[in-house]
Short mmCIF file of C-alpha atoms and ligand atoms in Angstrom, two decimals:
data_model
loop_
_atom_site.label_atom_id
_atom_site.label_comp_id
_atom_site.label_asym_id
_atom_site.label_seq_id
_atom_site.Cartn_x
_atom_site.Cartn_y
_atom_site.Cartn_z
CA MET A 1 -13.48 54.64 31.26
CA PRO A 2 -9.90 54.95 30.07
CA ILE A 3 -10.53 57.85 27.66
CA TYR A 4 -12.14 59.91 30.37
CA LEU A 5 -9.25 59.14 32.69
CA PHE A 6 -6.72 60.15 30.04
CA ALA A 7 -8.50 63.47 29.57
CA LEU A 8 -8.46 64.10 33.31
CA ILE A 9 -4.76 63.40 33.62
CA SER A 10 -3.85 65.64 30.70
CA PHE A 11 -5.80 68.51 32.24
CA VAL A 12 -3.23 68.63 34.98
CA SER A 13 -0.67 70.17 32.64
CA LEU A 14 -3.08 72.82 31.44
CA PRO A 15 -3.73 76.10 33.17
CA PHE A 16 -7.49 75.95 33.52
CA ALA A 17 -9.97 73.13 33.64
CA GLN A 18 -13.00 73.18 31.42
CA ALA A 19 -15.74 73.88 33.93
CA GLU A 20 -18.69 74.74 31.71
CA SER A 21 -20.00 73.84 28.26
CA VAL A 22 -18.45 75.63 25.30
CA ALA A 23 -21.80 77.15 24.40
CA ASP A 24 -22.21 78.67 27.87
CA TRP A 25 -18.64 79.84 28.00
CA LEU A 26 -18.80 81.47 24.59
CA MET A 27 -22.02 83.27 25.49
CA LYS A 28 -20.35 84.64 28.62
CA GLN A 29 -17.12 85.43 26.79
CA LYS A 30 -19.11 87.41 24.21
CA HIS A 31 -20.33 89.80 26.91
CA VAL A 32 -17.01 90.04 28.72
CA SER A 33 -15.25 90.64 25.41
CA LEU A 34 -17.63 93.43 24.50
CA GLU A 35 -16.97 95.24 27.79
CA ARG A 36 -13.22 94.78 27.48
CA MET A 37 -13.23 95.81 23.83
CA LEU A 38 -15.12 99.01 24.67
CA GLN A 39 -12.44 99.85 27.24
CA ASN A 40 -9.91 100.08 24.41
CA ILE A 41 -11.92 102.57 22.36
CA SER A 42 -11.82 106.36 22.83
CA ARG A 43 -9.73 106.04 25.98
CA PRO A 44 -9.30 109.29 27.94
CA ASP A 45 -5.66 109.69 26.87
CA THR A 46 -6.45 109.24 23.16
CA VAL A 47 -8.27 111.26 20.53
CA PRO A 48 -11.97 110.18 20.46
CA GLY A 49 -12.56 107.45 17.91
CA THR A 50 -9.12 105.93 18.52
CA VAL A 51 -9.02 102.16 18.98
CA VAL A 52 -5.78 101.14 20.68
CA ALA A 53 -4.61 97.72 19.48
CA ALA A 54 -3.91 96.61 23.05
CA THR A 55 -3.22 98.06 26.49
CA THR A 56 0.43 96.96 26.54
CA ARG A 57 2.73 99.96 26.01
CA VAL A 58 6.18 98.44 26.21
CA ASN A 59 7.89 95.41 24.81
CA PRO A 60 6.15 95.66 22.40
CA ASN A 61 4.18 98.90 22.40
CA TYR A 62 0.71 98.33 20.96
CA TYR A 63 -0.74 101.63 22.14
CA TYR A 64 -1.47 102.79 18.58
CA HIS A 65 -4.51 103.02 16.32
CA TRP A 66 -3.98 100.40 13.62
CA VAL A 67 -6.25 101.07 10.65
CA ARG A 68 -6.89 97.33 10.13
CA ASP A 69 -7.57 96.43 13.78
CA ALA A 70 -9.74 99.51 14.28
CA ALA A 71 -11.91 98.75 11.23
CA LEU A 72 -12.45 95.15 12.32
CA VAL A 73 -13.22 96.17 15.90
CA VAL A 74 -15.67 98.91 14.96
CA ASN A 75 -17.36 96.53 12.51
CA THR A 76 -17.75 94.05 15.36
CA LEU A 77 -19.32 96.78 17.50
CA LEU A 78 -21.94 97.38 14.81
CA LEU A 79 -22.69 93.67 14.63
CA ALA A 80 -22.97 93.43 18.41
CA ALA A 81 -25.26 96.47 18.58
CA ASN A 82 -27.52 95.06 15.85
CA ASP A 83 -27.71 91.85 17.76
CA GLY A 84 -28.64 93.63 21.00
CA VAL A 85 -25.72 92.09 22.90
CA ALA A 86 -25.92 94.80 25.59
CA ASN A 87 -28.45 97.42 26.73
CA ASP A 88 -27.98 100.95 25.39
CA LEU A 89 -25.19 99.75 23.17
CA ASP A 90 -26.77 101.62 20.22
CA VAL A 91 -26.21 105.00 21.81
CA ARG A 92 -22.59 104.30 22.69
CA VAL A 93 -21.93 102.83 19.29
CA ASP A 94 -23.42 105.83 17.50
CA ARG A 95 -21.07 108.19 19.39
CA ILE A 96 -18.06 105.95 18.67
CA LEU A 97 -18.93 105.72 14.97
CA ARG A 98 -19.18 109.50 14.62
CA ASP A 99 -15.82 109.99 16.33
CA TYR A 100 -14.24 107.15 14.37
CA THR A 101 -15.52 108.68 11.14
CA ALA A 102 -14.09 112.11 11.91
CA LEU A 103 -10.75 110.63 12.96
CA SER A 104 -10.60 108.39 9.90
CA ARG A 105 -11.22 111.27 7.54
CA ARG A 106 -8.54 113.31 9.28
CA GLN A 107 -6.08 110.43 8.97
CA GLN A 108 -7.01 109.86 5.34
CA MET A 109 -6.04 113.49 4.70
CA THR A 110 -2.75 113.22 6.61
CA TRP A 111 0.47 113.04 4.62
CA THR A 112 2.33 109.96 5.90
CA ARG A 113 5.33 107.85 4.96
CA SER A 114 2.84 105.83 2.82
CA SER A 115 1.66 109.08 1.16
CA TRP A 116 -2.07 109.68 1.92
CA SER A 117 -3.57 106.27 2.52
CA GLY A 118 -2.20 102.81 3.21
CA GLU A 119 -0.46 103.90 6.41
CA PRO A 120 -0.73 101.00 8.89
CA LYS A 121 -0.92 102.81 12.23
CA PHE A 122 -1.36 106.19 13.91
CA ASN A 123 -0.34 107.60 17.28
CA PRO A 124 -2.97 107.79 20.05
CA ASP A 125 -3.15 111.57 19.53
CA GLY A 126 -4.31 110.93 15.95
CA THR A 127 -1.07 111.95 14.23
CA ALA A 128 0.92 109.78 11.85
CA PHE A 129 3.44 107.30 13.20
CA GLU A 130 6.75 108.18 11.61
CA GLY A 131 9.06 105.34 12.62
CA ASP A 132 10.15 102.56 10.29
CA TRP A 133 7.40 99.99 9.64
CA GLY A 134 6.20 97.56 7.00
CA ARG A 135 4.35 99.97 4.75
CA PRO A 136 2.15 100.52 2.90
CA GLN A 137 -0.58 98.13 4.05
CA ILE A 138 -3.43 98.55 1.61
CA ASP A 139 -5.95 96.31 3.40
CA GLY A 140 -6.74 99.15 5.83
CA PRO A 141 -8.75 101.39 3.49
CA PRO A 142 -11.06 98.61 2.17
CA LEU A 143 -11.64 97.24 5.68
CA ARG A 144 -12.53 100.70 6.92
CA ALA A 145 -14.80 101.26 3.92
CA MET A 146 -16.70 98.03 4.63
CA THR A 147 -17.27 99.01 8.24
CA LEU A 148 -18.48 102.49 7.39
CA ILE A 149 -20.66 101.22 4.51
CA ARG A 150 -22.43 98.89 6.96
CA TRP A 151 -23.15 101.91 9.15
CA ALA A 152 -24.11 104.16 6.22
CA LYS A 153 -26.70 101.64 5.08
CA GLN A 154 -28.21 101.56 8.57
CA LEU A 155 -28.36 105.36 8.67
CA ILE A 156 -30.07 105.48 5.28
CA LEU A 157 -32.64 102.94 6.48
CA SER A 158 -33.33 105.04 9.56
CA GLY A 159 -33.80 108.15 7.42
CA ASP A 160 -30.52 109.96 8.14
CA ASP A 161 -29.21 110.28 4.60
CA GLU A 162 -28.20 113.87 5.11
CA TYR A 163 -25.23 112.90 7.27
CA VAL A 164 -24.41 110.02 4.93
CA ARG A 165 -24.26 112.28 1.87
CA ALA A 166 -22.39 115.04 3.64
CA VAL A 167 -19.82 113.06 5.61
CA LEU A 168 -19.68 109.42 4.57
CA TYR A 169 -20.25 109.31 0.80
CA ASP A 170 -20.61 112.54 -1.17
CA SER A 171 -20.58 111.25 -4.81
CA LEU A 172 -17.99 113.93 -5.68
CA LEU A 173 -14.59 113.77 -7.33
CA PRO A 174 -12.33 114.74 -5.77
CA THR A 175 -14.26 113.50 -2.77
CA GLN A 176 -14.41 115.02 0.69
CA SER A 177 -15.95 111.94 2.27
CA VAL A 178 -14.27 109.04 3.99
CA ILE A 179 -15.97 106.06 2.36
CA LYS A 180 -15.55 107.35 -1.16
CA GLY A 181 -11.97 108.27 -0.34
CA ASP A 182 -11.24 104.67 0.69
CA LEU A 183 -13.08 103.22 -2.31
CA GLU A 184 -11.23 105.43 -4.77
CA TYR A 185 -7.96 104.51 -3.11
CA THR A 186 -8.77 100.78 -3.25
CA ALA A 187 -10.02 100.91 -6.86
CA HIS A 188 -6.79 102.61 -7.95
CA HIS A 189 -4.24 100.74 -5.79
CA TRP A 190 -5.40 97.14 -5.27
CA PHE A 191 -2.91 95.85 -7.85
CA GLU A 192 0.13 97.32 -6.11
CA THR A 193 2.29 95.18 -3.84
CA SER A 194 1.95 95.98 -0.14
CA PHE A 195 2.74 94.53 3.26
CA ASP A 196 0.41 91.77 4.41
CA LEU A 197 -1.86 91.86 7.42
CA TRP A 198 0.99 90.43 9.55
CA GLU A 199 3.13 93.39 8.44
CA GLU A 200 5.99 91.20 7.31
CA VAL A 201 5.84 90.35 3.61
CA LYS A 202 5.40 92.74 0.70
CA GLY A 203 3.60 91.25 -2.28
CA ARG A 204 0.09 90.55 -3.55
CA HIS A 205 -1.91 88.75 -0.89
CA PHE A 206 -5.06 86.67 -0.86
CA TYR A 207 -6.26 88.48 2.28
CA THR A 208 -5.72 91.98 0.97
CA LEU A 209 -7.22 91.21 -2.43
CA MET A 210 -10.27 89.54 -0.90
CA VAL A 211 -11.10 92.49 1.35
CA SER A 212 -10.45 94.90 -1.53
CA MET A 213 -12.88 93.02 -3.76
CA SER A 214 -15.50 92.79 -1.03
CA ALA A 215 -15.26 96.51 -0.21
CA LEU A 216 -15.61 97.49 -3.86
CA ASN A 217 -18.70 95.29 -4.21
CA ASP A 218 -20.20 96.86 -1.08
CA GLY A 219 -19.20 100.28 -2.38
CA ALA A 220 -20.92 99.69 -5.70
CA GLU A 221 -24.11 98.83 -3.84
CA LEU A 222 -23.93 101.99 -1.72
CA ALA A 223 -23.15 104.11 -4.77
CA VAL A 224 -26.31 102.81 -6.46
CA LEU A 225 -28.36 103.61 -3.35
CA LEU A 226 -27.04 107.17 -3.45
CA GLY A 227 -27.42 107.63 -7.23
CA ASP A 228 -23.69 107.62 -8.03
CA PHE A 229 -24.14 105.20 -10.93
CA GLY A 230 -20.91 105.83 -12.84
CA ALA A 231 -18.88 105.14 -9.71
CA ALA A 232 -20.92 102.00 -9.04
CA ASP A 233 -19.94 100.62 -12.45
CA TYR A 234 -16.32 101.52 -11.89
CA TYR A 235 -16.16 99.88 -8.43
CA SER A 236 -17.85 96.69 -9.55
CA GLY A 237 -15.64 96.57 -12.64
CA GLU A 238 -12.50 96.73 -10.47
CA ALA A 239 -13.97 94.10 -8.12
CA ARG A 240 -14.39 91.78 -11.13
CA LYS A 241 -10.78 92.35 -12.12
CA ILE A 242 -9.68 91.39 -8.62
CA LEU A 243 -11.79 88.26 -8.81
CA ARG A 244 -10.13 87.28 -12.08
CA PHE A 245 -6.69 87.94 -10.63
CA LEU A 246 -7.49 85.78 -7.59
CA GLN A 247 -8.75 82.98 -9.79
CA ALA A 248 -5.76 83.14 -12.11
CA ARG A 249 -2.98 83.51 -9.55
CA LEU A 250 -3.99 82.60 -6.01
CA VAL A 251 -6.70 79.99 -6.11
CA ASP A 252 -6.05 76.55 -7.56
CA VAL A 253 -9.30 74.64 -7.30
CA ALA A 254 -7.93 71.43 -8.84
CA ALA A 255 -5.16 71.22 -6.24
CA ALA A 256 -7.42 72.50 -3.42
CA ARG A 257 -4.87 75.16 -2.68
CA ILE A 258 -5.13 78.85 -1.89
CA LEU A 259 -1.85 80.73 -1.90
CA ALA A 260 -1.30 83.40 0.74
CA THR A 261 1.02 85.60 -1.33
CA VAL A 262 2.38 85.94 -4.86
CA ASP A 263 4.85 88.39 -6.38
CA GLN A 264 6.76 89.01 -3.13
CA ASP A 265 9.24 91.86 -3.57
CA GLU A 266 10.28 92.59 0.05
CA GLY A 267 10.08 91.23 3.57
CA LEU A 268 10.68 87.94 5.38
CA THR A 269 12.33 85.23 3.34
CA TYR A 270 11.75 82.21 5.62
CA LYS A 271 8.02 82.07 5.00
CA THR A 272 7.92 79.45 2.26
CA SER A 273 5.04 77.05 2.96
CA GLN A 274 2.23 79.35 1.74
CA VAL A 275 0.22 77.95 4.64
CA ASP A 276 -1.26 80.95 6.41
CA ILE A 277 -4.37 81.45 8.49
CA ALA A 278 -4.68 84.78 6.66
CA VAL A 279 -6.52 82.73 4.05
CA VAL A 280 -9.26 81.88 6.54
CA LEU A 281 -9.39 85.48 7.73
CA GLY A 282 -9.69 86.55 4.09
CA LEU A 283 -12.79 84.39 3.75
CA LEU A 284 -14.30 85.71 6.97
CA HIS A 285 -13.59 89.38 6.34
CA ALA A 286 -14.74 89.44 2.71
CA PRO A 287 -18.41 88.48 2.77
CA SER A 288 -19.32 90.23 -0.49
CA ARG A 289 -17.94 87.76 -3.01
CA GLU A 290 -21.11 86.14 -4.42
CA ASP A 291 -20.50 82.47 -5.12
CA PHE A 292 -16.73 82.64 -5.03
CA LEU A 293 -15.26 80.35 -2.32
CA ARG A 294 -18.34 79.69 -0.23
CA GLU A 295 -17.86 78.24 3.23
CA SER A 296 -20.03 75.30 2.16
CA ASP A 297 -17.79 74.39 -0.83
CA SER A 298 -15.81 71.19 -0.36
CA PHE A 299 -12.78 72.84 -1.98
CA VAL A 300 -12.86 75.60 0.62
CA LEU A 301 -13.30 73.11 3.44
CA LEU A 302 -10.33 71.10 2.21
CA SER A 303 -8.11 74.19 2.05
CA VAL A 304 -9.06 75.17 5.60
CA GLN A 305 -8.46 71.61 6.86
CA LYS A 306 -4.99 71.59 5.33
CA THR A 307 -4.17 74.89 7.00
CA VAL A 308 -5.40 73.59 10.35
CA ASP A 309 -3.42 70.36 9.97
CA ALA A 310 -0.21 72.33 9.66
CA PHE A 311 -0.56 73.42 13.31
CA ARG A 312 -1.36 70.04 14.85
CA GLY A 313 2.18 68.91 15.52
CA LEU A 314 3.65 72.36 15.82
CA TYR A 315 3.10 73.30 19.46
CA ARG A 316 3.65 71.32 22.63
CA ILE A 317 0.16 72.18 23.87
CA ASN A 318 -1.29 70.60 20.72
CA ARG A 319 0.86 67.48 20.92
CA GLU A 320 -0.13 67.02 24.56
CA ARG A 321 -3.82 67.06 23.74
CA LEU A 322 -4.29 65.28 20.46
CA ASP A 323 -7.87 64.56 21.56
CA MET A 324 -8.66 68.28 21.23
CA ALA A 325 -8.75 70.65 18.27
CA PRO A 326 -5.32 72.25 17.80
CA ALA A 327 -4.49 75.78 18.86
CA ILE A 328 -3.85 77.82 15.70
CA GLY A 329 -1.08 80.33 15.02
CA ARG A 330 -0.51 82.70 12.09
CA TYR A 331 1.61 80.43 9.90
CA PRO A 332 3.98 77.53 10.64
CA GLU A 333 7.28 79.41 10.14
CA ASP A 334 6.26 82.26 12.47
CA LEU A 335 8.93 83.38 14.93
CA TYR A 336 7.21 86.40 16.48
CA GLY A 337 6.50 85.92 20.19
CA GLY A 338 5.62 89.53 21.03
CA ALA A 339 8.70 90.64 22.92
CA THR A 340 10.87 87.86 21.47
CA PHE A 341 11.63 86.38 18.08
CA ASP A 342 12.38 82.82 19.13
CA GLY A 343 9.30 81.05 17.89
CA GLY A 344 5.66 81.71 17.16
CA ASN A 345 2.79 80.86 19.44
CA PRO A 346 -0.86 80.12 18.80
CA TRP A 347 -3.03 83.24 18.72
CA ILE A 348 -6.50 83.85 20.11
CA LEU A 349 -7.88 85.54 17.01
CA THR A 350 -6.65 82.84 14.64
CA THR A 351 -8.02 79.97 16.73
CA PHE A 352 -11.37 81.77 16.99
CA ALA A 353 -11.23 82.39 13.23
CA VAL A 354 -11.29 78.67 12.55
CA ALA A 355 -14.24 78.27 14.95
CA GLU A 356 -16.02 81.09 13.15
CA PHE A 357 -15.35 79.52 9.76
CA TYR A 358 -17.09 76.32 10.88
CA TYR A 359 -20.02 78.26 12.38
CA LYS A 360 -20.46 80.12 9.09
CA ARG A 361 -20.23 76.86 7.21
CA ALA A 362 -22.90 75.44 9.55
CA HIS A 363 -25.18 78.36 8.78
CA GLU A 364 -24.75 77.92 5.03
CA LEU A 365 -25.38 74.18 5.23
CA ALA A 366 -28.51 74.77 7.32
CA VAL A 367 -29.81 77.24 4.74
CA LEU A 368 -29.20 74.59 2.08
CA GLY A 369 -31.27 72.16 4.17
CA ASP A 370 -28.37 69.98 5.33
CA PHE A 371 -29.12 70.05 9.05
CA SER A 372 -26.95 67.14 10.03
CA GLY A 373 -23.97 68.60 8.16
CA ALA A 374 -24.70 71.86 9.93
CA SER A 375 -24.74 70.24 13.37
CA ASP A 376 -21.43 68.54 12.63
CA ALA A 377 -19.91 71.87 11.58
CA ILE A 378 -21.10 73.49 14.81
CA ARG A 379 -19.47 70.70 16.79
CA ILE A 380 -16.18 71.24 14.96
CA GLY A 381 -16.43 75.00 15.53
CA ASP A 382 -17.04 74.29 19.21
CA SER A 383 -13.92 72.16 19.40
CA PHE A 384 -11.81 75.19 18.38
CA ALA A 385 -13.67 77.50 20.75
CA ALA A 386 -13.03 74.92 23.50
CA ARG A 387 -9.33 75.22 22.75
CA VAL A 388 -9.43 78.92 23.59
CA GLN A 389 -11.67 78.20 26.57
CA ILE A 390 -9.20 75.92 28.36
CA HIS A 391 -6.48 78.56 28.11
CA THR A 392 -8.63 81.50 29.26
CA ALA A 393 -8.87 82.53 32.90
CA ALA A 394 -12.19 83.16 34.65
CA ASP A 395 -12.00 86.95 34.13
CA GLY A 396 -12.10 86.44 30.34
CA ALA A 397 -8.97 88.52 29.66
CA LEU A 398 -7.49 87.76 26.24
CA SER A 399 -3.96 88.52 25.10
CA GLU A 400 -2.65 88.31 21.56
CA GLN A 401 -1.06 84.89 21.93
CA PHE A 402 -0.99 81.91 24.27
CA SER A 403 2.19 80.02 24.96
CA ARG A 404 2.95 77.07 22.72
CA GLU A 405 4.69 75.45 25.70
CA ASN A 406 2.24 75.90 28.60
CA GLY A 407 -0.91 77.49 27.21
CA TYR A 408 -0.83 80.60 29.37
CA MET A 409 -1.62 83.94 27.74
CA THR A 410 1.45 85.70 26.41
CA SER A 411 2.54 88.66 24.26
CA VAL A 412 0.51 91.86 24.57
CA GLU A 413 -2.42 91.99 26.99
CA ASN A 414 -6.01 92.87 26.15
CA LEU A 415 -5.58 92.71 22.40
CA THR A 416 -8.68 94.50 21.14
CA TRP A 417 -8.87 92.30 18.05
CA SER A 418 -8.83 89.15 20.24
CA TYR A 419 -12.01 90.38 21.93
CA ALA A 420 -13.57 91.18 18.56
CA SER A 421 -12.74 87.66 17.35
CA ALA A 422 -14.54 86.13 20.36
CA ILE A 423 -17.62 88.25 19.62
CA THR A 424 -17.79 87.50 15.90
CA ALA A 425 -17.31 83.78 16.55
CA ALA A 426 -20.07 83.82 19.17
CA LEU A 427 -22.45 85.75 16.90
CA ALA A 428 -21.75 83.34 14.04
CA ARG A 429 -22.52 80.43 16.36
CA ASP A 430 -25.81 82.03 17.49
CA LYS A 431 -26.80 82.49 13.87
CA ALA A 432 -25.97 78.91 12.93
CA VAL A 433 -27.87 77.51 15.92
CA ALA A 434 -30.90 79.65 15.05
CA ALA A 435 -30.83 78.36 11.47
CA ILE A 436 -30.82 74.76 12.66
CA SER A 437 -33.59 75.16 15.20
CA PRO A 438 -35.85 77.94 13.94
CA SER A 439 -38.65 76.89 16.31
CA SER A 440 -36.60 77.81 19.37
CA HIS A 441 -36.47 81.46 18.25
C1 NOJ B 501 5.44 93.74 14.52
C2 NOJ B 501 4.30 93.24 13.73
O1 NOJ B 501 3.15 93.78 14.23
C3 NOJ B 501 4.26 91.73 13.74
O2 NOJ B 501 3.20 91.23 12.99
C4 NOJ B 501 5.54 91.24 13.17
O3 NOJ B 501 5.60 89.85 13.24
C5 NOJ B 501 6.72 91.86 13.85
N1 NOJ B 501 6.62 93.29 13.94
C6 NOJ B 501 7.96 91.51 13.11
O4 NOJ B 501 7.97 92.06 11.83
C1 NOJ B 502 0.58 92.46 14.77
C2 NOJ B 502 -0.31 91.73 13.82
O1 NOJ B 502 0.49 90.90 13.02
C3 NOJ B 502 -1.09 92.69 12.98
O2 NOJ B 502 -2.01 91.95 12.18
C4 NOJ B 502 -1.84 93.67 13.83
O3 NOJ B 502 -2.47 94.62 13.03
C5 NOJ B 502 -0.94 94.35 14.82
N1 NOJ B 502 -0.15 93.39 15.56
C6 NOJ B 502 -1.73 95.18 15.83
O4 NOJ B 502 -2.60 94.37 16.56
#
């Protein structure tokens, strides 16, 4: 069995052998990630509701509350609680959400170097970070709105609309509530140039526009639920404008191409390929887009495949294991290694993002009745999850990056968003599997 032998020999150069099936590993990693993610929220030396981006405090210091990371992490907590991933998670999550809401409102009302909103990160004591940074970053407010809208809808269903109307969405202008504050900000600012999610390029970005559109669609739905009909029309009208802008400027269906950024006016100049995993993240983080760019579309699949292909030959660990799915970085020209600037590495959250894309595609195909296509998509998703698996130690600790040369974890430790990405990938897999085999549930 020469292929088997080849695989065995190549394992020698990798840190950890693949001891268990991907499915089993991912299930376990989901639980470990949840515990580790919770350890980075409301830590004793931070203001309650603070989500530190990572536990590393020097070289580089990630002990800050990033608006983007925090929104994605808290959203993941809600998903995990709904799915019953751990006992008593509901109670913990409710406390965290209340603290996160209060902190978010306070930060929304803080004058910063980005004016009121759009500030990328805050100190662990809740105050504004005042050093130089790539600002503004206008994906934060819509991401936070989406997370809090998810929670608001749950509270309304469970009969607690008093808190929702008083604290989360008050239907007033000027508003005193956090969700409406973020929606108003997004509706009025989405067209401005801002720094991208990687904090490096100022322009108009697929990722930022997608999450802005999705948040405004969610916001319109919540506004209807709460009787704020004029606002609902306004939010959905702006969402439609974003859609038209995306179609006109960033999405070229004929060429199967999605651009990461247009209209750059500041930032890195060596990022020229337009290949960026931010496009996949934009699909994953913007679920409310109706029929625009569905995971099951062949155009979308082709765009994702092209992005993935750009990483195949890029890293030594990929070239050494061409039989496996490639480890995925942010974009091919990336130089950021955490403490160094001598070359980018693959990241945990981007490799999991590709797995999650295929799991979501599998779910959509299963719903459309294409069960064999769905099974294939799960297998492809698993191949990307397996890539993370072979580079992860038995304790399940996840950093931001893993070395392009030897596969070991590198850059900041315990990146909260890495844990969230493991959980959302695992939940998407569970959902796809359930849609393929309904009888087993
Ligand atoms: C820190 C940012 O968080 C990271 O995304 C970026 O690559 C570096 N600064 C360089 O701008
Ligand atoms: C750098 C990443 O590029 C950015 O997306 C993230 O928000 C920060 N690190 C904090 O994790």
